[in-house]
Amino acid sequence: MTTTENQTLTRLSTVDTAKVLALVLLPIVARGAVIRRPRAVALAQRLDADRHAVTLLTRLRARYGDAPLRLRVPGRNLVLPLDSADAHEALARSPEPFTPANLEKRHALGQFQPEGLLISPARARARRREFTEEVLDTPRPVHPQAADFTAIVQDTMAPLLARPELDWPTFTRQWWRLVRQVVLGAGAAEDHLLTDRLFALRRAGNWSWLHPRESRHRELFLRQLRGTIERAQPGSLAARIAETRPGPEIHPESQVAHWLFAFDAAGIAIFRTLALLATHPEQELKALAESAGASPDSYWELPYLRGCVLESLRLWPTTPLILRDSTVDTSLGGHDIPAGSTIILFTPYLHRAPAGFTPEIWRDGTAQFHGALVPFSDGPAVCPGRNLVLFLTTQVLATLRREHEIGLLSRAHLRPEHPLPSVLNHFALRFALSRRG
Ligand code: HEM
């Protein structure tokens, strides 16, 4: 609601708007918002791109004050909150008046998940969110199918441990075998065509409204996915879908398309966490002690290792832009926000402190008081897959590191005594594996 006490946001100058577009938004779009482009990620790491973006925003905040920055872009009202309280407010007041179904996202994700929860209109959102939370068992740290999933982790990771080296292409092939089994069942383990079709649609999604709708390919992909879900193999999320008896408004294939897409970020987080642990002996020892000292039940939770994964997502957020569109005239942090504005949360800025690899902040309460650390977003549209992701990623990391020492071979400048790079190119990470003595 707009009230007379609200203030009008000051617009940035044209020059400052151009700088924000060039140094903050363009590098993220160039890297690929829906699927990462390897060459652009490599270049961003070389240029330390997000450091320049954070420095610019820090400077603009000093000049313009703590209120959200309003960009001077013709035809669009783009608002960039920098204060963590404003960021939290935008997320807490989702889906109304700040809807996650933002214009760019609807076009980008609509290429492969036309009825997906994240881009759903208000009338369909509540039922789809309820369905998603039920299948993913959102609130609980350990999913009811944990035993099945752990067996899949052991099975798919074992071949990687038989090799002296691990690189991204090798890891990612096994990771997708794992994901297809967890989501769809053992019969989908080798269904590379399904994920290849999804990858192609995601590449089109990178261009948002600049790319025509890939209707025929989308239909082929969704039809194939629908068939696989209907076969619902035991031990998979698809089997749980069948148990929930979803109504016609759910469109499970669209929801599952989002889950498959989002598991990409989890694979990236695993690889980056491996790199952090390989270069930070103190944290590595703590993580190992936790796995070694845990009983089979508590082993599943691995809170310290969860902190390590959360740190990789804080330091190098896989969702660098969280977007919301205002559905009505409203306010944010006491400032007028007209209907149709786009609120842009730039997570590398919100996550900028602390500077180093500090897994303990996720357990001792510091993270809650450290501003807006939102790798999984926050509020009513917070990622419903958070616990499942943390469960699977920590299981993979524990499995890979239980009996093997993993050293970093690639040059990534990840030494504890140096500032960490603002972008970490996961495509280029390479590790040496050797059995612990
Ligand atoms: C490292 C892995 C992941 C990260 C960092 C992550 C992060 C996020 C973030 C930041 C959002 C909010 C996006 C926005 O508002 O635009 C989100 C939403 C969502 N995520 Fe995840 N996610 C991950 C993996 C997953 C997985 C594996 C699943 C499913 C199995 C999943 C399911 C969802 C769904 C359904 C939404 C939409 C929620 C809604 O609109 O109510 N995510 N995630």
Coordinates of C-alpha atoms and ligand atoms in Angstrom, one line a residue:
M1 CA 0.0 0.0 0.0
T2 CA 1.3 3.4 -0.9
T3 CA 1.0 5.9 2.0
T4 CA 1.6 9.6 2.1
E5 CA 4.6 9.0 4.4
N6 CA 6.5 7.0 1.8
Q7 CA 9.3 8.7 0.0
T8 CA 10.0 8.7 -3.8
L9 CA 13.1 6.8 -4.8
T10 CA 15.9 9.0 -6.3
R11 CA 16.9 7.8 -9.7
L12 CA 20.5 7.1 -10.5
S13 CA 22.2 9.4 -13.1
T14 CA 22.4 8.1 -16.6
V15 CA 26.1 7.5 -16.2
D16 CA 25.7 5.5 -13.0
T17 CA 22.8 3.5 -14.6
A18 CA 25.1 2.6 -17.5
K19 CA 27.7 1.5 -15.0
V20 CA 25.3 -0.8 -13.2
L21 CA 24.0 -2.3 -16.4
A22 CA 27.6 -2.9 -17.7
L23 CA 29.3 -4.1 -14.5
V24 CA 26.4 -5.7 -12.5
L25 CA 23.7 -7.0 -14.8
L26 CA 25.3 -7.6 -18.2
P27 CA 28.1 -10.0 -16.8
I28 CA 25.4 -12.2 -15.2
V29 CA 23.3 -12.3 -18.3
A30 CA 26.4 -13.0 -20.4
R31 CA 27.3 -16.0 -18.2
G32 CA 23.8 -17.4 -18.7
A33 CA 21.0 -17.1 -16.2
V34 CA 19.4 -20.5 -17.0
I35 CA 22.4 -22.5 -18.1
R36 CA 26.0 -21.3 -17.7
R37 CA 28.1 -20.6 -20.8
P38 CA 31.6 -22.1 -20.1
R39 CA 33.6 -19.4 -22.0
A40 CA 31.7 -16.5 -20.4
V41 CA 32.3 -18.1 -16.9
A42 CA 36.0 -18.5 -17.6
L43 CA 36.2 -14.8 -18.7
A44 CA 34.3 -13.6 -15.6
Q45 CA 36.7 -15.5 -13.3
R46 CA 39.7 -14.0 -15.2
L47 CA 38.2 -10.5 -14.8
D48 CA 37.1 -11.1 -11.2
A49 CA 33.8 -9.7 -12.5
D50 CA 31.7 -9.8 -9.4
R51 CA 34.3 -7.9 -7.3
H52 CA 33.9 -4.9 -9.7
A53 CA 30.2 -5.2 -9.4
V54 CA 30.3 -5.2 -5.6
T55 CA 32.8 -2.3 -5.5
L56 CA 30.6 -0.2 -7.8
L57 CA 27.5 -0.9 -5.6
T58 CA 29.4 0.0 -2.5
R59 CA 30.5 3.3 -4.0
L60 CA 26.9 4.1 -5.2
R61 CA 25.5 3.3 -1.8
A62 CA 28.0 5.7 -0.2
R63 CA 26.9 8.4 -2.7
Y64 CA 23.1 7.9 -2.9
G65 CA 22.4 6.4 0.5
D66 CA 20.9 3.2 1.8
A67 CA 17.5 3.4 0.0
P68 CA 17.1 1.1 -3.0
L69 CA 18.7 2.3 -6.2
R70 CA 16.3 3.1 -9.0
L71 CA 17.9 2.7 -12.5
R72 CA 17.2 5.2 -15.3
V73 CA 16.0 2.8 -18.0
P74 CA 13.3 3.8 -20.5
G75 CA 10.1 1.8 -20.3
R76 CA 11.1 -0.2 -17.2
N77 CA 11.2 0.6 -13.5
L78 CA 14.2 -1.3 -12.2
V79 CA 14.9 -1.2 -8.5
L80 CA 18.0 -2.5 -6.8
P81 CA 17.8 -2.8 -2.9
L82 CA 21.2 -2.8 -1.2
D83 CA 20.1 -2.7 2.4
S84 CA 19.6 -6.3 3.7
A85 CA 16.4 -5.2 5.5
D86 CA 14.9 -4.1 2.2
A87 CA 16.0 -7.4 0.5
H88 CA 14.4 -9.4 3.3
E89 CA 11.2 -7.3 3.0
A90 CA 10.9 -8.0 -0.8
L91 CA 11.3 -11.7 -0.2
A92 CA 9.0 -11.8 2.9
R93 CA 6.2 -10.0 0.9
S94 CA 6.2 -12.6 -1.9
P95 CA 4.1 -13.6 -3.8
E96 CA 1.9 -10.5 -3.2
P97 CA 2.7 -7.7 -3.8
F98 CA 6.2 -8.9 -5.0
T99 CA 5.6 -11.9 -7.3
P100 CA 8.4 -14.3 -8.1
A101 CA 6.7 -14.8 -11.5
N102 CA 8.7 -11.9 -12.9
L103 CA 8.5 -11.1 -16.7
E104 CA 12.0 -12.2 -17.7
K105 CA 11.7 -15.4 -15.6
R106 CA 8.3 -16.3 -17.2
H107 CA 9.9 -16.1 -20.6
A108 CA 13.1 -17.9 -19.7
L109 CA 11.7 -20.7 -17.7
G110 CA 8.5 -21.0 -19.8
Q111 CA 10.7 -22.6 -22.5
F112 CA 10.7 -25.9 -20.4
Q113 CA 8.3 -25.5 -17.5
P114 CA 5.2 -23.6 -18.6
E115 CA 3.3 -24.4 -15.5
G116 CA 6.3 -24.3 -13.1
L117 CA 5.6 -23.1 -9.5
L118 CA 8.2 -20.3 -9.7
I119 CA 6.4 -18.7 -12.7
S120 CA 2.9 -19.6 -11.6
P121 CA 0.1 -16.9 -11.5
A122 CA -1.3 -16.3 -8.0
R123 CA -4.4 -18.5 -8.5
A124 CA -2.4 -21.7 -9.2
R125 CA 0.6 -21.0 -6.9
A126 CA -0.7 -22.2 -3.5
R127 CA -1.7 -25.7 -4.7
R128 CA 1.5 -26.2 -6.6
R129 CA 3.6 -25.0 -3.6
E130 CA 1.7 -27.4 -1.4
F131 CA 2.3 -30.3 -3.8
T132 CA 6.0 -29.5 -4.1
E133 CA 6.6 -29.2 -0.4
E134 CA 4.9 -32.6 0.1
V135 CA 7.0 -34.5 -2.5
L136 CA 10.3 -32.8 -1.5
D137 CA 9.4 -33.0 2.2
T138 CA 10.6 -29.4 2.5
P139 CA 10.8 -28.8 6.3
R140 CA 12.7 -31.9 7.2
P141 CA 16.6 -32.1 7.0
V142 CA 16.5 -35.8 6.0
H143 CA 14.1 -36.9 3.3
P144 CA 11.9 -40.0 4.0
Q145 CA 13.6 -41.7 1.0
A146 CA 17.1 -40.9 2.4
A147 CA 18.1 -44.6 2.5
D148 CA 17.2 -45.1 -1.2
F149 CA 19.0 -41.9 -2.2
T150 CA 22.1 -42.8 -0.2
A151 CA 22.3 -46.1 -2.1
I152 CA 22.1 -44.2 -5.4
V153 CA 24.8 -41.8 -4.2
Q154 CA 27.2 -44.7 -3.3
D155 CA 26.4 -46.5 -6.6
T156 CA 27.0 -43.5 -8.9
M157 CA 30.0 -42.1 -7.1
A158 CA 31.9 -45.4 -6.9
P159 CA 33.2 -45.3 -10.5
L160 CA 34.7 -41.8 -9.9
L161 CA 36.8 -43.1 -7.0
A162 CA 38.5 -45.7 -9.3
R163 CA 40.2 -42.9 -11.2
P164 CA 43.3 -40.9 -10.4
E165 CA 41.7 -37.6 -11.5
L166 CA 38.3 -35.9 -11.5
D167 CA 37.2 -33.2 -13.9
W168 CA 33.9 -31.5 -14.5
P169 CA 32.8 -33.5 -17.6
T170 CA 33.5 -36.8 -15.8
F171 CA 31.7 -35.6 -12.6
T172 CA 28.7 -34.1 -14.3
R173 CA 27.9 -37.3 -16.3
Q174 CA 27.7 -39.2 -13.1
W175 CA 25.9 -36.4 -11.3
W176 CA 23.1 -36.5 -13.9
R177 CA 22.8 -40.3 -13.6
L178 CA 22.3 -39.7 -9.9
V179 CA 19.8 -36.9 -10.4
R180 CA 17.7 -38.9 -12.9
Q181 CA 17.5 -41.9 -10.5
V182 CA 16.6 -39.8 -7.5
V183 CA 13.9 -37.9 -9.4
L184 CA 12.6 -40.5 -11.8
G185 CA 13.9 -43.9 -10.8
A186 CA 16.5 -46.5 -11.8
G187 CA 15.0 -46.9 -15.3
A188 CA 15.9 -43.3 -16.1
A189 CA 19.6 -43.6 -15.2
E190 CA 20.8 -43.8 -18.8
D191 CA 18.1 -41.5 -20.2
H192 CA 20.6 -38.9 -21.5
L193 CA 18.2 -37.8 -24.2
L194 CA 15.8 -36.4 -21.6
T195 CA 18.4 -34.2 -19.9
D196 CA 19.9 -33.3 -23.3
R197 CA 16.5 -32.0 -24.4
L198 CA 16.2 -30.0 -21.2
F199 CA 19.7 -28.6 -21.7
A200 CA 18.7 -27.4 -25.3
L201 CA 15.6 -25.7 -24.0
R202 CA 17.5 -24.1 -21.2
R203 CA 19.9 -22.7 -23.8
A204 CA 17.0 -21.0 -25.5
G205 CA 15.8 -19.9 -22.0
N206 CA 19.0 -17.9 -21.5
W207 CA 17.7 -15.4 -24.0
S208 CA 14.4 -14.9 -22.2
W209 CA 12.0 -12.9 -24.4
L210 CA 14.6 -12.4 -27.1
H211 CA 14.3 -16.1 -28.1
P212 CA 11.1 -17.4 -29.9
R213 CA 9.2 -20.1 -28.0
E214 CA 10.6 -23.6 -28.8
S215 CA 7.1 -25.1 -28.7
R216 CA 7.7 -28.3 -30.6
H217 CA 10.8 -29.2 -28.7
R218 CA 9.1 -28.3 -25.4
E219 CA 6.2 -30.6 -26.2
L220 CA 8.5 -33.5 -27.0
F221 CA 10.4 -33.0 -23.8
L222 CA 7.4 -32.6 -21.6
R223 CA 5.7 -35.6 -23.2
Q224 CA 8.7 -37.8 -22.6
L225 CA 9.0 -36.5 -19.0
R226 CA 5.2 -37.1 -18.4
G227 CA 5.6 -40.8 -19.5
T228 CA 8.6 -41.3 -17.2
I229 CA 6.8 -39.8 -14.2
E230 CA 3.8 -41.9 -14.9
R231 CA 5.9 -45.1 -14.8
A232 CA 6.8 -43.9 -11.2
Q233 CA 9.6 -46.3 -10.2
P234 CA 10.0 -47.1 -6.5
G235 CA 12.6 -45.2 -4.5
S236 CA 12.3 -42.0 -6.6
L237 CA 10.5 -38.7 -6.1
A238 CA 8.3 -39.7 -9.0
A239 CA 6.9 -42.5 -6.8
R240 CA 6.0 -40.0 -4.2
I241 CA 4.3 -37.9 -6.8
A242 CA 2.0 -40.8 -7.6
E243 CA 1.1 -41.1 -3.8
T244 CA 0.0 -37.4 -3.6
R245 CA -2.6 -37.9 -6.4
P246 CA -2.0 -34.5 -8.0
G247 CA -5.0 -32.6 -9.4
P248 CA -5.2 -31.3 -13.0
E249 CA -3.8 -27.9 -12.0
I250 CA -0.5 -29.3 -10.8
H251 CA 1.1 -30.4 -14.1
P252 CA 3.7 -32.5 -12.4
E253 CA 5.9 -32.6 -15.5
S254 CA 6.4 -28.8 -15.3
Q255 CA 7.3 -29.1 -11.6
V256 CA 9.7 -31.9 -12.3
A257 CA 11.3 -30.0 -15.2
H258 CA 12.2 -27.3 -12.6
W259 CA 13.6 -29.8 -10.2
L260 CA 15.9 -31.3 -12.9
F261 CA 17.0 -27.9 -13.9
A262 CA 17.7 -26.8 -10.3
F263 CA 19.8 -29.9 -9.6
D264 CA 22.4 -28.4 -12.0
A265 CA 23.2 -25.8 -9.3
A266 CA 23.6 -28.5 -6.7
G267 CA 26.3 -30.3 -8.8
I268 CA 28.1 -27.0 -9.2
A269 CA 28.0 -26.4 -5.5
I270 CA 29.5 -29.9 -4.8
F271 CA 32.4 -29.2 -7.2
R272 CA 33.1 -25.8 -5.6
T273 CA 32.9 -27.2 -2.1
L274 CA 35.4 -29.9 -3.0
A275 CA 37.7 -27.1 -4.2
L276 CA 37.2 -25.1 -0.9
L277 CA 37.9 -28.2 1.2
A278 CA 40.9 -29.2 -0.8
T279 CA 42.5 -25.8 -0.2
H280 CA 41.5 -25.1 3.5
P281 CA 43.1 -27.8 5.7
E282 CA 41.5 -26.5 8.9
Q283 CA 37.9 -26.8 7.6
E284 CA 38.8 -30.1 5.8
L285 CA 39.9 -31.7 9.1
K286 CA 36.7 -30.6 10.9
A287 CA 34.5 -32.0 8.1
L288 CA 36.4 -35.3 8.1
A289 CA 36.1 -35.5 11.9
E290 CA 32.4 -35.0 11.7
S291 CA 31.9 -37.8 9.1
A292 CA 34.2 -40.1 11.0
G293 CA 32.5 -39.5 14.4
A294 CA 28.9 -39.7 13.2
S295 CA 26.5 -42.7 13.8
P296 CA 24.6 -43.9 10.7
D297 CA 21.6 -41.8 11.6
S298 CA 23.3 -38.6 12.5
Y299 CA 25.7 -39.2 9.6
W300 CA 22.8 -38.2 7.3
E301 CA 22.7 -34.7 8.8
L302 CA 26.4 -33.7 8.7
P303 CA 25.8 -30.1 9.9
Y304 CA 29.3 -28.9 9.4
L305 CA 29.5 -30.2 5.9
R306 CA 26.1 -28.5 5.2
G307 CA 27.8 -25.3 6.4
C308 CA 30.6 -25.9 3.8
V309 CA 28.1 -26.3 1.0
L310 CA 26.2 -23.2 2.1
E311 CA 29.5 -21.3 2.1
S312 CA 30.2 -22.3 -1.5
L313 CA 26.7 -21.0 -2.4
R314 CA 27.2 -17.8 -0.3
L315 CA 30.7 -17.1 -1.9
W316 CA 29.6 -17.9 -5.4
P317 CA 25.8 -17.8 -5.5
T318 CA 24.2 -20.0 -8.2
T319 CA 21.2 -17.6 -8.3
P320 CA 23.1 -14.3 -8.5
L321 CA 19.8 -12.4 -9.4
I322 CA 16.6 -13.0 -7.4
L323 CA 13.9 -11.1 -9.2
R324 CA 10.4 -9.9 -8.1
D325 CA 7.8 -7.9 -9.9
S326 CA 5.4 -5.6 -8.0
T327 CA 1.8 -6.6 -8.8
V328 CA 0.3 -3.3 -7.4
D329 CA 1.4 0.2 -6.3
T330 CA 3.2 -0.6 -3.1
S331 CA 6.3 0.3 -1.0
L332 CA 9.7 -1.1 -0.1
G333 CA 11.6 0.2 2.9
G334 CA 9.3 3.2 3.1
H335 CA 9.7 4.1 -0.6
D336 CA 7.0 4.1 -3.2
I337 CA 7.2 1.3 -5.7
P338 CA 4.8 1.6 -8.6
A339 CA 3.0 -1.5 -10.0
G340 CA 5.0 -3.3 -12.6
S341 CA 8.4 -2.5 -11.1
T342 CA 11.2 -5.1 -11.1
I343 CA 13.1 -5.6 -7.8
I344 CA 16.6 -7.0 -8.4
L345 CA 18.4 -8.7 -5.5
F346 CA 22.1 -9.0 -6.5
T347 CA 23.2 -11.8 -4.2
P348 CA 27.0 -11.4 -4.6
Y349 CA 26.6 -7.9 -3.0
L350 CA 24.2 -9.2 -0.2
H351 CA 26.6 -12.1 0.5
R352 CA 29.8 -10.0 0.5
A353 CA 30.7 -10.5 4.2
P354 CA 32.4 -12.4 5.7
A355 CA 35.2 -12.5 3.2
G356 CA 36.6 -16.0 3.8
F357 CA 35.4 -19.6 3.9
T358 CA 33.5 -19.7 7.3
P359 CA 31.2 -22.8 7.5
E360 CA 30.5 -22.2 11.2
I361 CA 28.4 -19.1 10.6
W362 CA 25.6 -21.4 9.4
R363 CA 25.5 -23.2 12.8
D364 CA 26.2 -20.5 15.4
G365 CA 23.5 -18.1 14.3
T366 CA 25.9 -15.6 12.8
A367 CA 24.4 -16.1 9.3
Q368 CA 21.0 -14.9 10.5
F369 CA 22.5 -11.7 11.8
H370 CA 24.8 -11.1 8.9
G371 CA 22.4 -9.3 6.6
A372 CA 20.7 -11.0 3.8
L373 CA 22.5 -14.3 3.2
V374 CA 19.9 -15.9 0.8
P375 CA 21.5 -18.6 -1.3
F376 CA 18.2 -20.4 -1.3
S377 CA 16.1 -17.2 -1.2
D378 CA 13.8 -16.6 1.8
G379 CA 10.2 -16.0 2.7
P380 CA 7.1 -17.8 1.4
A381 CA 8.8 -18.6 -2.0
V382 CA 12.1 -19.9 -0.4
C383 CA 13.6 -22.8 -2.2
P384 CA 11.5 -25.9 -1.2
G385 CA 14.4 -28.1 -2.3
R386 CA 16.9 -26.7 0.2
N387 CA 17.0 -29.6 2.6
L388 CA 17.0 -32.2 -0.2
V389 CA 19.9 -30.4 -1.9
L390 CA 21.9 -30.1 1.4
F391 CA 21.2 -33.8 2.1
L392 CA 22.3 -35.0 -1.3
T393 CA 25.3 -32.7 -1.7
T394 CA 26.7 -33.6 1.7
Q395 CA 26.2 -37.3 1.0
V396 CA 28.1 -37.0 -2.3
L397 CA 30.9 -35.0 -0.6
A398 CA 31.2 -37.5 2.3
T399 CA 31.2 -40.4 -0.1
L400 CA 34.0 -38.9 -2.3
R401 CA 36.2 -37.9 0.6
R402 CA 35.6 -40.8 3.1
E403 CA 38.6 -42.9 1.9
H404 CA 40.2 -40.5 -0.6
E405 CA 42.3 -37.5 -0.3
I406 CA 41.2 -34.9 -2.9
G407 CA 43.7 -32.3 -4.0
L408 CA 43.1 -29.4 -6.3
L409 CA 45.1 -29.6 -9.6
S410 CA 43.8 -26.5 -11.4
R411 CA 45.0 -23.0 -10.6
A412 CA 42.1 -21.3 -8.8
H413 CA 43.8 -19.1 -6.2
L414 CA 41.9 -20.5 -3.2
R415 CA 44.5 -20.1 -0.5
P416 CA 43.1 -19.3 3.0
E417 CA 45.5 -16.3 3.5
H418 CA 44.4 -14.6 0.2
P419 CA 41.0 -13.1 -0.7
L420 CA 38.9 -15.7 -2.5
P421 CA 38.1 -15.0 -6.2
S422 CA 34.6 -13.4 -6.8
V423 CA 33.8 -15.9 -9.5
L424 CA 34.9 -19.6 -9.5
N425 CA 34.8 -21.3 -12.8
H426 CA 33.6 -24.8 -11.9
F427 CA 34.0 -26.0 -15.5
A428 CA 37.8 -25.7 -15.1
L429 CA 38.2 -27.4 -11.7
R430 CA 40.3 -30.6 -11.7
F431 CA 41.2 -32.8 -8.8
A432 CA 43.7 -35.5 -8.0
L433 CA 42.4 -38.5 -6.0
S434 CA 44.5 -40.8 -3.8
R435 CA 43.5 -43.3 -1.2
R436 CA 44.1 -42.1 2.4
G437 CA 47.1 -43.9 4.0
Ligands
HEM1 C1 22.2 -25.7 -5.0 C2 20.9 -25.9 -5.4 C3 19.8 -24.9 -5.4 C4 19.8 -23.6 -5.0 C5 21.0 -22.7 -4.6 C6 18.5 -23.1 -5.1 C7 18.1 -21.8 -4.9 C8 16.8 -21.4 -5.1 C9 16.4 -20.0 -5.1 C10 17.4 -18.8 -4.9 C11 15.1 -19.9 -5.4 C12 14.3 -18.6 -5.6 C13 14.3 -18.2 -7.0 C14 13.5 -17.0 -7.3 O1 12.8 -16.5 -6.4 O2 13.7 -16.5 -8.4 C15 14.6 -21.2 -5.6 C16 13.3 -21.6 -5.9 C17 12.9 -22.9 -6.1 N1 13.7 -24.0 -6.0 FE1 15.6 -24.1 -5.6 N2 17.7 -24.2 -5.5 C18 18.4 -25.3 -5.6 C19 18.0 -26.6 -6.0 C20 16.7 -26.9 -6.0 C21 16.2 -28.3 -6.3 C22 17.2 -29.5 -6.4 C23 14.9 -28.3 -6.3 C24 13.9 -29.4 -6.5 C25 14.2 -30.7 -6.2 C26 14.5 -26.9 -6.1 C27 13.2 -26.4 -6.2 C28 12.8 -25.1 -6.2 C29 11.5 -24.6 -6.5 C30 10.3 -25.5 -6.8 C31 11.5 -23.2 -6.4 C32 10.4 -22.3 -6.6 C33 9.7 -22.0 -5.2 C34 8.5 -21.1 -5.3 O3 8.4 -20.3 -6.3 O4 7.7 -21.1 -4.4 N3 15.6 -26.1 -6.0 N4 15.7 -22.1 -5.4

